[in-house]
Amino acid sequence: MASSTSSSRKRMAGGDGLTNDCWELVISKLEKEKKEEEESNHCLETLSMVSKQLLSISSSFVHSIKLIHNPSSSPISRLFHRFTNLTSLDLSAFRGGGDINALLSRIPPTSVSRLTSLNLSNQQTFPILGLRSILLKNCRLTSLICSNIAFLKFTDITFIADSFPFLQHLDLSFPRGGEGILVVEDDYNNAMNLLPQKLKLLRSVNLSGLLSINVSSCDKLTNSSFFALLTNCPLLSEIRMESTDIGLGPTPSIVDDLLVYPQLKSLHLAYNSHLQDHHINNFASMFPNMQLIDLSFCHYIFQHGIAVLLKRCPKITHFKFVGFPHAKLRSINSEASILEVLNLAHSRIDDEGLYQISKTCPQLLQLDLEHCHNVTEKGVQLAVENCTRLREINLQHCHKVSTDIVSQMIFTRPSLRKIIAPPHFHPRDCDRKLLFERCLVF
């Protein structure tokens, strides 16, 4: 009787009972059923305690691990040697300080060869050294989560762009900042530009909490991308989306359906040939606190769209519309009285249009009229007289503007500090004296 019981227990333990293939089928069936009840890991843990055979077999069914403490070097090796079919590794709860690099380096190649998803959130630094070790083990990540990294630098982002060409999902949300981060903003923006340029398979990016984003020259981005940015990054105050396909794709057809984003202050949309007045009308309703907008070389935006924009966004102080294809801007009316910077370079603005602008924008500090071939010294003179706070004016390549206007501006507008003169201007001795006295720059 005792012998029979012992033999039965031995078979249950897998000693000379079912083969590995049979046990794999059994466990696979159990795992499928338990997944529906969200108890799969508990099931595998129970089976692994029956015998070494089931421990080995059940380990092969573990595809995801989350480390919740800082293990010593010895257990970590045994842990990863046990689980050789990992596709997902979560280190967001790992508290090892600088040892995160060492931990990644100790993972054996057999445990990362199938790895597609890696979560490095909540770390003090971005572990470049450890990731380089991972890359040497034939790792082809498609998902990388780096949320809440304390010191995420632009060099870390360039490393991601250069090292993980198969990425489809990237999370860089809520960087906590710190000394030395984002010291050179242009470099950071350039790094962000690399993501869509180098990661051709990228399908989603989470930048929640990064207050400014620059995705200019990403010509595959459409209206859907624009609205996704607003939805997923609710803290954005600046969006640079120049030279894209914004304007293509569906947009809400009813103004009441649009969400309002009061935090957005700057919108750079130059060189977007698909934008039209109805898009600008939507933006005017969505961004009531906008202070800067750049619509340069958006040739299908007309005076009506500008009128609605300036009326609904009364806080706009910087308006750039380089290449405006029409001669007048009647839409700049009393609502534009707080404009401080106006750039109409390469536009067809004429003297009458310039006069209307100067009457309704007396607070102008900077006026750029470069390559405005329909403007003459008459229009410039009226603008300078009306804009009593004007500090800078650009008349470069304004061939119809006489060089005599420069002396008049110097004498009649004491606020001027910088003049880019029309062609063929040479300052006279009296002009040079005034330039020196007022520190005026040409």
CSV table of C-alpha atoms in Angstrom, one decimal:
chain,number,residue,atom,x,y,z
A,1,MET,CA,0.0,0.0,0.0
A,2,ALA,CA,2.8,2.4,0.9
A,3,SER,CA,4.7,1.5,-2.2
A,4,SER,CA,1.7,2.2,-4.3
A,5,THR,CA,1.2,5.6,-2.7
A,6,SER,CA,4.9,6.5,-3.2
A,7,SER,CA,4.7,5.5,-6.8
A,8,SER,CA,1.6,7.6,-7.4
A,9,ARG,CA,3.3,10.7,-5.8
A,10,LYS,CA,6.3,10.1,-7.9
A,11,ARG,CA,4.3,10.1,-11.1
A,12,MET,CA,2.4,13.3,-10.0
A,13,ALA,CA,5.8,14.9,-9.4
A,14,GLY,CA,6.8,14.1,-13.0
A,15,GLY,CA,9.5,11.5,-12.1
A,16,ASP,CA,8.6,8.9,-14.7
A,17,GLY,CA,5.1,10.2,-15.7
A,18,LEU,CA,4.2,12.7,-18.4
A,19,THR,CA,6.8,13.9,-20.8
A,20,ASN,CA,7.8,17.6,-21.0
A,21,ASP,CA,5.8,17.9,-24.2
A,22,CYS,CA,2.7,16.7,-22.4
A,23,TRP,CA,3.2,19.0,-19.4
A,24,GLU,CA,3.7,21.9,-21.8
A,25,LEU,CA,0.3,21.2,-23.4
A,26,VAL,CA,-1.3,21.0,-19.9
A,27,ILE,CA,0.3,24.2,-18.7
A,28,SER,CA,-0.5,26.0,-21.9
A,29,LYS,CA,-4.2,25.0,-21.5
A,30,LEU,CA,-4.2,26.1,-17.8
A,31,GLU,CA,-2.5,29.4,-18.7
A,32,LYS,CA,-5.0,30.2,-21.4
A,33,GLU,CA,-7.9,29.6,-19.0
A,34,LYS,CA,-6.4,31.5,-16.1
A,35,LYS,CA,-5.5,34.5,-18.3
A,36,GLU,CA,-9.2,35.1,-18.6
A,37,GLU,CA,-9.4,35.2,-14.8
A,38,GLU,CA,-6.1,37.3,-14.5
A,39,GLU,CA,-4.6,34.5,-12.4
A,40,SER,CA,-2.0,33.2,-14.8
A,41,ASN,CA,1.1,34.0,-12.8
A,42,HIS,CA,-0.3,32.6,-9.6
A,43,CYS,CA,-1.1,29.3,-11.5
A,44,LEU,CA,2.4,29.1,-12.8
A,45,GLU,CA,3.9,29.8,-9.3
A,46,THR,CA,1.8,27.0,-7.8
A,47,LEU,CA,2.9,24.5,-10.5
A,48,SER,CA,6.6,25.4,-10.2
A,49,MET,CA,6.5,24.2,-6.6
A,50,VAL,CA,5.5,20.6,-7.5
A,51,SER,CA,8.8,19.5,-9.0
A,52,LYS,CA,12.0,20.6,-10.7
A,53,GLN,CA,10.5,19.4,-14.0
A,54,LEU,CA,7.4,21.6,-13.6
A,55,LEU,CA,9.6,24.4,-12.3
A,56,SER,CA,11.6,24.3,-15.6
A,57,ILE,CA,8.6,23.9,-17.8
A,58,SER,CA,6.5,26.6,-16.1
A,59,SER,CA,9.4,29.1,-16.3
A,60,SER,CA,9.4,28.9,-20.0
A,61,PHE,CA,5.8,30.2,-20.0
A,62,VAL,CA,6.8,33.4,-18.2
A,63,HIS,CA,7.1,36.2,-20.7
A,64,SER,CA,7.0,39.3,-18.4
A,65,ILE,CA,8.9,40.2,-15.2
A,66,LYS,CA,8.6,43.2,-12.9
A,67,LEU,CA,11.4,43.6,-10.4
A,68,ILE,CA,10.1,45.2,-7.2
A,69,HIS,CA,13.4,45.5,-5.2
A,70,ASN,CA,17.1,45.7,-5.6
A,71,PRO,CA,18.4,42.0,-5.7
A,72,SER,CA,22.0,41.2,-5.1
A,73,SER,CA,24.3,40.1,-7.9
A,74,SER,CA,23.9,36.4,-7.3
A,75,PRO,CA,20.1,36.0,-7.3
A,76,ILE,CA,19.7,38.3,-10.3
A,77,SER,CA,21.8,35.9,-12.5
A,78,ARG,CA,19.8,32.9,-11.4
A,79,LEU,CA,16.6,34.8,-11.9
A,80,PHE,CA,17.3,35.6,-15.5
A,81,HIS,CA,18.8,32.2,-16.3
A,82,ARG,CA,15.5,30.7,-15.2
A,83,PHE,CA,13.3,32.8,-17.4
A,84,THR,CA,14.7,32.6,-21.0
A,85,ASN,CA,11.6,33.5,-22.9
A,86,LEU,CA,11.1,37.0,-21.7
A,87,THR,CA,9.5,39.6,-24.0
A,88,SER,CA,8.8,42.2,-21.4
A,89,LEU,CA,10.9,43.5,-18.5
A,90,ASP,CA,9.6,46.1,-16.1
A,91,LEU,CA,12.3,47.9,-13.9
A,92,SER,CA,10.1,50.9,-12.9
A,93,ALA,CA,10.1,49.7,-9.3
A,94,PHE,CA,13.8,48.9,-9.2
A,95,ARG,CA,15.6,50.9,-6.5
A,96,GLY,CA,19.2,50.4,-7.2
A,97,GLY,CA,20.4,53.9,-7.8
A,98,GLY,CA,23.4,53.9,-10.1
A,99,ASP,CA,23.3,50.1,-10.2
A,100,ILE,CA,20.6,50.1,-12.9
A,101,ASN,CA,23.4,50.0,-15.4
A,102,ALA,CA,25.0,47.0,-13.6
A,103,LEU,CA,21.7,45.2,-13.5
A,104,LEU,CA,21.1,45.5,-17.2
A,105,SER,CA,24.7,44.4,-17.9
A,106,ARG,CA,24.2,41.2,-15.9
A,107,ILE,CA,21.2,40.0,-17.9
A,108,PRO,CA,22.4,37.0,-20.0
A,109,PRO,CA,21.9,37.1,-23.7
A,110,THR,CA,19.3,34.2,-23.6
A,111,SER,CA,17.0,36.4,-21.5
A,112,VAL,CA,17.0,39.4,-23.8
A,113,SER,CA,17.2,37.9,-27.2
A,114,ARG,CA,13.4,37.9,-27.3
A,115,LEU,CA,12.9,41.1,-25.3
A,116,THR,CA,10.7,43.6,-27.1
A,117,SER,CA,9.4,45.8,-24.2
A,118,LEU,CA,11.5,47.5,-21.5
A,119,ASN,CA,10.2,49.9,-18.8
A,120,LEU,CA,12.9,52.1,-17.2
A,121,SER,CA,10.6,54.6,-15.5
A,122,ASN,CA,11.3,56.3,-12.2
A,123,GLN,CA,15.1,56.1,-12.4
A,124,GLN,CA,17.5,58.8,-11.4
A,125,THR,CA,19.4,58.7,-14.7
A,126,PHE,CA,18.9,57.2,-18.1
A,127,PRO,CA,21.1,54.0,-18.1
A,128,ILE,CA,23.0,54.4,-21.4
A,129,LEU,CA,25.8,52.0,-20.3
A,130,GLY,CA,23.4,49.2,-19.4
A,131,LEU,CA,21.4,49.7,-22.6
A,132,ARG,CA,24.6,49.5,-24.7
A,133,SER,CA,25.2,46.1,-23.0
A,134,ILE,CA,21.6,45.0,-23.9
A,135,LEU,CA,22.1,46.0,-27.5
A,136,LEU,CA,25.1,43.8,-27.8
A,137,LYS,CA,22.9,40.8,-26.9
A,138,ASN,CA,20.8,41.1,-30.1
A,139,CYS,CA,18.0,43.0,-28.4
A,140,ARG,CA,15.3,44.5,-30.8
A,141,LEU,CA,13.1,46.6,-28.6
A,142,THR,CA,9.7,47.8,-30.0
A,143,SER,CA,8.5,49.5,-26.8
A,144,LEU,CA,10.6,51.7,-24.5
A,145,ILE,CA,9.1,53.4,-21.4
A,146,CYS,CA,11.2,56.1,-19.7
A,147,SER,CA,8.6,58.0,-17.8
A,148,ASN,CA,9.6,60.1,-14.7
A,149,ILE,CA,13.3,60.0,-15.3
A,150,ALA,CA,15.0,62.5,-13.0
A,151,PHE,CA,17.8,63.7,-15.4
A,152,LEU,CA,16.7,63.0,-18.9
A,153,LYS,CA,19.0,64.9,-21.2
A,154,PHE,CA,19.0,65.6,-24.9
A,155,THR,CA,21.9,63.3,-25.4
A,156,ASP,CA,19.7,60.5,-24.0
A,157,ILE,CA,17.1,61.2,-26.6
A,158,THR,CA,19.7,61.2,-29.4
A,159,PHE,CA,20.9,57.8,-28.1
A,160,ILE,CA,17.4,56.4,-28.3
A,161,ALA,CA,17.0,57.7,-31.9
A,162,ASP,CA,20.3,56.2,-32.9
A,163,SER,CA,20.2,52.9,-31.1
A,164,PHE,CA,16.6,51.5,-31.3
A,165,PRO,CA,15.5,51.5,-35.0
A,166,PHE,CA,12.7,49.1,-34.4
A,167,LEU,CA,10.9,51.2,-31.8
A,168,GLN,CA,7.1,51.5,-32.3
A,169,HIS,CA,6.1,53.0,-28.9
A,170,LEU,CA,8.2,55.5,-26.9
A,171,ASP,CA,7.3,57.1,-23.6
A,172,LEU,CA,9.4,60.0,-22.4
A,173,SER,CA,6.6,61.6,-20.2
A,174,PHE,CA,7.1,63.7,-17.1
A,175,PRO,CA,10.8,64.2,-16.9
A,176,ARG,CA,11.5,65.6,-13.5
A,177,GLY,CA,14.3,67.9,-14.5
A,178,GLY,CA,17.3,69.0,-12.5
A,179,GLU,CA,20.7,70.7,-12.8
A,180,GLY,CA,22.2,70.5,-16.2
A,181,ILE,CA,19.0,69.4,-18.0
A,182,LEU,CA,17.9,71.2,-21.2
A,183,VAL,CA,20.7,73.8,-20.9
A,184,VAL,CA,20.8,74.2,-24.6
A,185,GLU,CA,17.1,74.3,-25.7
A,186,ASP,CA,17.9,74.2,-29.5
A,187,ASP,CA,20.0,71.0,-29.0
A,188,TYR,CA,17.0,69.4,-27.1
A,189,ASN,CA,14.6,70.4,-29.9
A,190,ASN,CA,17.0,69.0,-32.5
A,191,ALA,CA,17.1,65.7,-30.5
A,192,MET,CA,13.4,65.6,-30.5
A,193,ASN,CA,13.4,66.1,-34.3
A,194,LEU,CA,15.6,63.0,-34.7
A,195,LEU,CA,12.9,60.7,-33.3
A,196,PRO,CA,10.5,60.7,-36.2
A,197,GLN,CA,13.4,61.1,-38.7
A,198,LYS,CA,15.4,58.0,-37.5
A,199,LEU,CA,12.7,55.9,-36.0
A,200,LYS,CA,10.7,55.1,-39.1
A,201,LEU,CA,8.5,52.5,-37.4
A,202,LEU,CA,7.5,54.8,-34.5
A,203,ARG,CA,3.7,54.8,-34.0
A,204,SER,CA,3.2,56.5,-30.7
A,205,VAL,CA,5.1,58.9,-28.5
A,206,ASN,CA,4.1,60.0,-25.0
A,207,LEU,CA,5.6,63.4,-24.1
A,208,SER,CA,3.2,64.3,-21.3
A,209,GLY,CA,4.7,66.9,-19.1
A,210,LEU,CA,7.7,68.1,-22.1
A,211,LEU,CA,6.0,71.9,-22.2
A,212,SER,CA,7.3,72.4,-25.7
A,213,ILE,CA,7.5,70.1,-28.7
A,214,ASN,CA,9.2,70.5,-32.0
A,215,VAL,CA,8.1,68.1,-34.8
A,216,SER,CA,8.8,70.4,-37.7
A,217,SER,CA,9.8,68.8,-41.0
A,218,CYS,CA,8.0,65.6,-40.1
A,219,ASP,CA,6.0,65.5,-43.3
A,220,LYS,CA,3.9,62.5,-42.4
A,221,LEU,CA,2.2,64.4,-39.5
A,222,THR,CA,-1.5,65.4,-40.2
A,223,ASN,CA,-4.4,66.7,-38.3
A,224,SER,CA,-4.7,63.5,-36.4
A,225,SER,CA,-1.1,63.9,-35.1
A,226,PHE,CA,-1.8,67.5,-34.0
A,227,PHE,CA,-4.9,66.6,-32.0
A,228,ALA,CA,-3.2,63.6,-30.5
A,229,LEU,CA,-0.4,65.9,-29.2
A,230,LEU,CA,-3.0,68.1,-27.6
A,231,THR,CA,-4.8,65.1,-26.0
A,232,ASN,CA,-1.7,63.3,-24.8
A,233,CYS,CA,0.3,66.3,-23.7
A,234,PRO,CA,-2.1,68.5,-21.8
A,235,LEU,CA,0.6,70.8,-20.5
A,236,LEU,CA,2.0,71.9,-23.8
A,237,SER,CA,2.5,75.6,-24.1
A,238,GLU,CA,4.3,75.6,-27.4
A,239,ILE,CA,3.9,73.5,-30.5
A,240,ARG,CA,6.3,73.8,-33.5
A,241,MET,CA,4.8,71.9,-36.4
A,242,GLU,CA,6.3,73.6,-39.5
A,243,SER,CA,6.6,71.9,-42.9
A,244,THR,CA,4.2,69.0,-42.1
A,245,ASP,CA,0.9,67.8,-43.5
A,246,ILE,CA,-1.3,69.5,-40.9
A,247,GLY,CA,-4.5,70.5,-42.7
A,248,LEU,CA,-5.0,67.0,-44.1
A,249,GLY,CA,-7.4,64.7,-42.4
A,250,PRO,CA,-10.6,65.1,-40.4
A,251,THR,CA,-11.2,68.0,-37.9
A,252,PRO,CA,-14.2,68.7,-35.7
A,253,SER,CA,-16.9,70.3,-38.0
A,254,ILE,CA,-18.7,72.1,-35.2
A,255,VAL,CA,-17.0,74.7,-33.0
A,256,ASP,CA,-18.9,73.5,-29.9
A,257,ASP,CA,-17.1,70.1,-30.4
A,258,LEU,CA,-13.7,71.6,-30.0
A,259,LEU,CA,-11.8,71.4,-26.7
A,260,VAL,CA,-10.2,74.5,-25.3
A,261,TYR,CA,-6.5,74.5,-24.4
A,262,PRO,CA,-5.8,77.7,-22.4
A,263,GLN,CA,-2.2,76.7,-21.6
A,264,LEU,CA,-1.0,76.9,-25.2
A,265,LYS,CA,0.7,80.2,-25.9
A,266,SER,CA,2.9,79.7,-29.0
A,267,LEU,CA,1.9,78.0,-32.3
A,268,HIS,CA,4.5,77.7,-35.1
A,269,LEU,CA,2.8,76.5,-38.3
A,270,ALA,CA,5.0,78.0,-41.1
A,271,TYR,CA,5.2,76.2,-44.5
A,272,ASN,CA,2.0,74.2,-44.1
A,273,SER,CA,0.4,74.4,-47.5
A,274,HIS,CA,-2.7,72.5,-46.5
A,275,LEU,CA,-3.9,74.9,-43.9
A,276,GLN,CA,-7.0,76.9,-44.7
A,277,ASP,CA,-9.2,79.5,-43.1
A,278,HIS,CA,-11.5,77.0,-41.4
A,279,HIS,CA,-8.5,75.4,-39.6
A,280,ILE,CA,-7.4,78.8,-38.4
A,281,ASN,CA,-11.0,79.4,-37.1
A,282,ASN,CA,-10.7,76.2,-35.1
A,283,PHE,CA,-7.4,77.2,-33.6
A,284,ALA,CA,-8.8,80.6,-32.7
A,285,SER,CA,-11.5,78.8,-30.6
A,286,MET,CA,-9.1,76.2,-29.1
A,287,PHE,CA,-6.3,78.5,-28.0
A,288,PRO,CA,-7.9,81.7,-26.5
A,289,ASN,CA,-4.6,82.6,-24.6
A,290,MET,CA,-2.3,82.3,-27.6
A,291,GLN,CA,0.4,85.0,-27.7
A,292,LEU,CA,2.4,84.0,-30.7
A,293,ILE,CA,1.4,82.5,-34.0
A,294,ASP,CA,3.5,81.9,-37.1
A,295,LEU,CA,1.6,81.3,-40.4
A,296,SER,CA,4.4,82.2,-42.8
A,297,PHE,CA,4.1,80.8,-46.3
A,298,CYS,CA,0.7,79.3,-45.6
A,299,HIS,CA,-0.7,80.5,-48.9
A,300,TYR,CA,-4.3,79.3,-48.5
A,301,ILE,CA,-5.0,81.4,-45.4
A,302,PHE,CA,-6.9,84.6,-46.3
A,303,GLN,CA,-8.0,87.8,-44.6
A,304,HIS,CA,-11.1,86.3,-43.1
A,305,GLY,CA,-9.2,83.6,-41.2
A,306,ILE,CA,-6.8,86.2,-39.8
A,307,ALA,CA,-9.7,88.5,-38.7
A,308,VAL,CA,-11.3,85.6,-36.8
A,309,LEU,CA,-8.0,84.6,-35.2
A,310,LEU,CA,-7.2,88.1,-34.0
A,311,LYS,CA,-10.7,88.7,-32.7
A,312,ARG,CA,-10.9,85.5,-30.7
A,313,CYS,CA,-7.3,85.5,-29.5
A,314,PRO,CA,-6.9,89.1,-28.1
A,315,LYS,CA,-3.6,88.3,-26.3
A,316,ILE,CA,-1.6,87.8,-29.5
A,317,THR,CA,1.5,90.0,-29.4
A,318,HIS,CA,3.7,88.2,-32.0
A,319,PHE,CA,2.2,87.6,-35.5
A,320,LYS,CA,4.3,86.2,-38.3
A,321,PHE,CA,2.9,85.9,-41.7
A,322,VAL,CA,5.9,85.9,-44.1
A,323,GLY,CA,4.9,85.5,-47.7
A,324,PHE,CA,1.3,86.9,-47.3
A,325,PRO,CA,0.0,86.7,-50.8
A,326,HIS,CA,-2.3,89.6,-50.7
A,327,ALA,CA,-1.8,93.4,-50.9
A,328,LYS,CA,-3.8,94.4,-47.8
A,329,LEU,CA,-4.5,93.2,-44.3
A,330,ARG,CA,-7.9,94.8,-43.6
A,331,SER,CA,-8.5,92.1,-41.1
A,332,ILE,CA,-5.9,93.7,-38.7
A,333,ASN,CA,-8.3,96.0,-36.9
A,334,SER,CA,-8.8,97.3,-33.4
A,335,GLU,CA,-8.5,93.8,-32.0
A,336,ALA,CA,-4.8,93.8,-33.0
A,337,SER,CA,-4.0,96.9,-31.0
A,338,ILE,CA,-1.6,95.0,-28.6
A,339,LEU,CA,0.5,93.5,-31.4
A,340,GLU,CA,4.2,94.1,-30.6
A,341,VAL,CA,6.0,92.0,-33.3
A,342,LEU,CA,4.7,91.9,-36.9
A,343,ASN,CA,6.6,90.0,-39.6
A,344,LEU,CA,5.2,90.5,-43.2
A,345,ALA,CA,8.4,89.9,-45.1
A,346,HIS,CA,8.1,88.6,-48.7
A,347,SER,CA,4.4,89.7,-48.7
A,348,ARG,CA,2.5,91.9,-51.2
A,349,ILE,CA,1.5,94.5,-48.6
A,350,ASP,CA,1.4,98.0,-50.0
A,351,ASP,CA,1.4,101.5,-48.6
A,352,GLU,CA,-2.4,101.6,-47.9
A,353,GLY,CA,-2.2,98.2,-46.1
A,354,LEU,CA,0.8,99.4,-44.1
A,355,TYR,CA,-1.0,102.6,-43.1
A,356,GLN,CA,-4.0,100.6,-41.9
A,357,ILE,CA,-1.8,98.4,-39.8
A,358,SER,CA,0.1,101.3,-38.2
A,359,LYS,CA,-3.2,103.0,-37.2
A,360,THR,CA,-4.5,99.9,-35.4
A,361,CYS,CA,-1.2,98.6,-34.0
A,362,PRO,CA,0.4,101.6,-32.2
A,363,GLN,CA,2.2,99.3,-29.7
A,364,LEU,CA,4.4,97.7,-32.4
A,365,LEU,CA,8.0,97.2,-31.3
A,366,GLN,CA,9.3,95.3,-34.3
A,367,LEU,CA,8.2,95.5,-38.0
A,368,ASP,CA,9.7,93.3,-40.6
A,369,LEU,CA,9.1,94.4,-44.3
A,370,GLU,CA,12.0,92.6,-46.0
A,371,HIS,CA,11.3,92.0,-49.7
A,372,CYS,CA,8.0,93.9,-49.6
A,373,HIS,CA,8.3,95.3,-53.1
A,374,ASN,CA,5.0,97.2,-53.1
A,375,VAL,CA,5.9,99.4,-50.1
A,376,THR,CA,7.4,102.9,-50.7
A,377,GLU,CA,8.9,105.5,-48.3
A,378,LYS,CA,5.4,107.1,-48.0
A,379,GLY,CA,4.0,104.0,-46.3
A,380,VAL,CA,7.1,103.5,-44.2
A,381,GLN,CA,6.9,107.2,-43.0
A,382,LEU,CA,3.3,106.9,-42.0
A,383,ALA,CA,4.0,103.6,-40.1
A,384,VAL,CA,6.9,105.2,-38.2
A,385,GLU,CA,4.8,108.2,-37.3
A,386,ASN,CA,1.9,106.1,-35.9
A,387,CYS,CA,4.0,103.4,-34.1
A,388,THR,CA,5.4,105.6,-31.4
A,389,ARG,CA,7.2,102.7,-29.6
A,390,LEU,CA,8.9,101.2,-32.6
A,391,ARG,CA,12.3,99.9,-31.8
A,392,GLU,CA,13.2,97.8,-34.9
A,393,ILE,CA,12.4,98.0,-38.6
A,394,ASN,CA,13.6,95.9,-41.5
A,395,LEU,CA,13.5,97.4,-45.0
A,396,GLN,CA,16.1,95.1,-46.6
A,397,HIS,CA,15.4,94.6,-50.3
A,398,CYS,CA,12.5,97.1,-50.3
A,399,HIS,CA,13.6,98.6,-53.7
A,400,LYS,CA,10.8,101.2,-53.9
A,401,VAL,CA,11.8,102.7,-50.6
A,402,SER,CA,14.1,105.7,-50.9
A,403,THR,CA,17.2,105.8,-48.8
A,404,ASP,CA,16.2,109.3,-47.6
A,405,ILE,CA,13.7,107.6,-45.3
A,406,VAL,CA,16.4,106.5,-43.0
A,407,SER,CA,17.4,110.0,-41.9
A,408,GLN,CA,13.7,110.9,-41.4
A,409,MET,CA,13.2,107.9,-39.2
A,410,ILE,CA,16.3,108.7,-37.1
A,411,PHE,CA,15.0,112.2,-36.4
A,412,THR,CA,11.3,111.5,-36.0
A,413,ARG,CA,11.3,108.3,-34.0
A,414,PRO,CA,13.6,108.4,-31.0
A,415,SER,CA,12.6,104.9,-29.9
A,416,LEU,CA,14.3,103.2,-32.8
A,417,ARG,CA,17.3,101.1,-31.9
A,418,LYS,CA,17.8,99.0,-35.0
A,419,ILE,CA,17.2,99.8,-38.7
A,420,ILE,CA,17.9,97.4,-41.5
A,421,ALA,CA,18.1,100.0,-44.3
A,422,PRO,CA,16.8,99.7,-47.9
A,423,PRO,CA,19.2,98.9,-50.7
A,424,HIS,CA,22.1,101.3,-51.6
A,425,PHE,CA,21.9,103.2,-48.3
A,426,HIS,CA,25.1,104.9,-47.1
A,427,PRO,CA,24.9,106.9,-43.8
A,428,ARG,CA,25.9,110.6,-43.9
A,429,ASP,CA,28.1,112.2,-41.3
A,430,CYS,CA,25.1,113.7,-39.5
A,431,ASP,CA,23.5,110.2,-39.4
A,432,ARG,CA,26.7,108.7,-38.1
A,433,LYS,CA,26.7,111.1,-35.2
A,434,LEU,CA,23.1,110.3,-34.2
A,435,LEU,CA,23.8,106.6,-34.6
A,436,PHE,CA,26.6,106.9,-32.1
A,437,GLU,CA,24.7,109.0,-29.6
A,438,ARG,CA,21.7,106.7,-29.6
A,439,CYS,CA,23.5,103.4,-30.0
A,440,LEU,CA,21.4,102.7,-33.1
A,441,VAL,CA,22.3,99.6,-35.1
A,442,PHE,CA,22.2,99.2,-38.8
